[in-house]
Amino acid sequence: MAIRDAFGLTFSGATETGFTPYSQAVRELLCFIGDPVASVDRAISADPGFVMAHVFKGYLFGLATERDATAVARACHEAALPLAATTREEAHVLALGHLANGRWHDAARILEDVAIETPLDALALQVGHQIDFFTGNARMLRDRIARALPSWQSGMPGYHAILGMQAFGLEEMGDYTRAERLGRTAVEIEPRDGWAQHAVAHVMEMQSRQRDGIVWMRANPEAWTKESFLQVHNWWHLALFHYDLGEIDQVLALYDGPIYGAPSAMALNMVDASALLWRLHLGGIDVGDRWAALAANWPKAGAGDYAFNDAHAMMAFVGAGLDGPALALLEAQREAMHGSGDNAAFTRDVGHPLTLAIKAFGEANYTEAVQLIRPIRAIANRFGGSHAQRDVIDLTLIEAALRAGDRALAGALTAERSMARPDSPLSVLLARRAADLSEN
């Protein structure tokens, strides 16, 4: 029993009854809309022997970066192991096993080979692309998709998503002109493609085109918010544009509305909420009881499982003044550094020193924060995220140098930022503060 899709790929154990909701799940994931878990569950219910349905569900949970979700990914892998599969599908099962057991880099390499052999395997491309994001591998964000792109043509199902992924990879490698062009094309093809929408927002963030970014995000929010599980992150991008312009009322309105007005216990949403409130905290903005509500949700994601999350959890604990959870998080990280998965290195190389630095900053130990952050700046990509997300590390370092009264370092760091983001009002403000230090 097997089905072939429009690209000629074989799906073992599938019937038309199960393949229809599976195809819907794939379309939903390509746009980051709907409920792909519910869709793939219908596929599994119809065809329990449908190996790629189990793999697909496992990928969804494996990429969630949460402890309970990872357990589901492992169960999906166990369910897929004994099922009939083609060579391509066996590779997917193996990749899922690595992902579910914290071996992100091994999973990425297997999916790389799958996509080289079968460049029209959209799932291999998209999951590999997401792993590249979570491991901070900018070159592969670009090159994984670039290798497959010649095999894709306009009019093929999912073509917009391939363009959107290529756009994000180009942006992370600093190729902003081509990134924006491909991202805009992807959105023209499929306005609900939240990843392509976000790729163009990244370009504008990195180029300090705040007004363009606001226009881009506010032009058709219905398209990228409707049933989108990426909408919080895209609202976060809009908030960053307002933040850079000093429009704090707009930032808080977005936080209290679509970003965290309805508190979420999803790690990916809490990361955005923490990152935004921490930026306000760095600017001396009192955010009231927002920290407490956010901090209350962070333990649900599990500490020590993904270093990038840990750093953002610490922001919330510091902001809320919660010493107990902060110390428990640091202990979980110490245990994580002895683990067998890739997160041990994520935590050791970047996550733990950064988390310590955030705690030191909260305790007004600004010189210590500077000393902890400086050695990790150049390797911060190792614990994942994008340039835009990791910018909070630089902002924390600059603010720590300013508050420590380190005139030379503050001047150097703000000059550096002014060169990278010359049109940023925030860059101007920070440079002015550094200059004021020099005059005193």
CSV table of N, CA and C in Angstrom, one decimal, residues 32 39 70 76 98 100 132 149 154 176 195 224 263 271 304 334 339 345 353 417-419 428:
chain,number,residue,atom,x,y,z
A,32,PHE,N,2.9,28.0,7.7
A,32,PHE,CA,2.8,28.2,9.2
A,32,PHE,C,1.4,28.6,9.6
A,39,SER,N,-4.3,17.8,11.6
A,39,SER,CA,-4.4,17.2,10.2
A,39,SER,C,-3.6,15.9,10.1
A,70,THR,N,9.3,17.1,23.1
A,70,THR,CA,10.4,16.2,22.7
A,70,THR,C,10.0,14.8,23.0
A,76,CYS,N,6.8,9.3,18.4
A,76,CYS,CA,6.5,9.2,17.0
A,76,CYS,C,7.6,8.4,16.3
A,98,HIS,N,17.4,11.2,15.5
A,98,HIS,CA,18.4,12.1,15.9
A,98,HIS,C,17.8,13.4,16.5
A,100,ALA,N,14.9,13.9,17.8
A,100,ALA,CA,14.1,13.6,19.1
A,100,ALA,C,15.1,13.3,20.2
A,132,ASP,N,18.6,24.3,10.7
A,132,ASP,CA,19.6,25.3,10.5
A,132,ASP,C,19.4,26.5,11.3
A,149,LEU,N,16.7,24.7,-5.3
A,149,LEU,CA,15.9,25.6,-6.1
A,149,LEU,C,15.8,25.4,-7.6
A,154,SER,N,7.9,27.8,-10.9
A,154,SER,CA,6.7,28.5,-10.6
A,154,SER,C,5.5,27.7,-11.0
A,176,TYR,N,21.0,41.1,1.2
A,176,TYR,CA,19.7,41.7,1.5
A,176,TYR,C,18.8,42.0,0.2
A,195,TRP,N,6.5,32.7,6.8
A,195,TRP,CA,7.9,32.7,6.8
A,195,TRP,C,8.5,33.7,5.8
A,224,TRP,N,-1.1,37.5,7.1
A,224,TRP,CA,0.0,36.8,7.8
A,224,TRP,C,-0.4,36.5,9.3
A,263,PRO,N,-1.6,35.3,27.5
A,263,PRO,CA,-0.3,34.6,27.8
A,263,PRO,C,-0.2,33.2,27.2
A,271,VAL,N,9.8,33.3,24.1
A,271,VAL,CA,11.1,33.8,23.7
A,271,VAL,C,10.8,35.3,23.2
A,304,GLY,N,17.1,23.9,30.7
A,304,GLY,CA,18.3,23.0,30.3
A,304,GLY,C,18.1,22.2,29.1
A,334,ARG,N,23.9,23.6,34.2
A,334,ARG,CA,25.1,22.8,34.6
A,334,ARG,C,24.9,21.3,34.3
A,339,GLY,N,25.3,16.5,29.2
A,339,GLY,CA,24.4,15.7,28.4
A,339,GLY,C,25.1,15.2,27.2
A,345,ALA,N,26.7,21.4,24.1
A,345,ALA,CA,27.6,22.4,23.5
A,345,ALA,C,27.0,23.8,23.4
A,353,PRO,N,27.1,31.1,29.8
A,353,PRO,CA,27.7,32.4,30.1
A,353,PRO,C,26.8,33.5,29.8
A,417,ARG,N,28.2,49.8,16.3
A,417,ARG,CA,26.8,49.7,16.0
A,417,ARG,C,26.3,50.7,15.0
A,418,SER,N,26.9,51.9,15.1
A,418,SER,CA,26.5,53.0,14.2
A,418,SER,C,27.0,52.7,12.8
A,419,MET,N,28.1,52.0,12.6
A,419,MET,CA,28.6,51.6,11.3
A,419,MET,C,27.6,50.5,10.7
A,428,VAL,N,21.9,56.1,17.3
A,428,VAL,CA,22.2,57.5,17.6
A,428,VAL,C,22.1,57.7,19.1
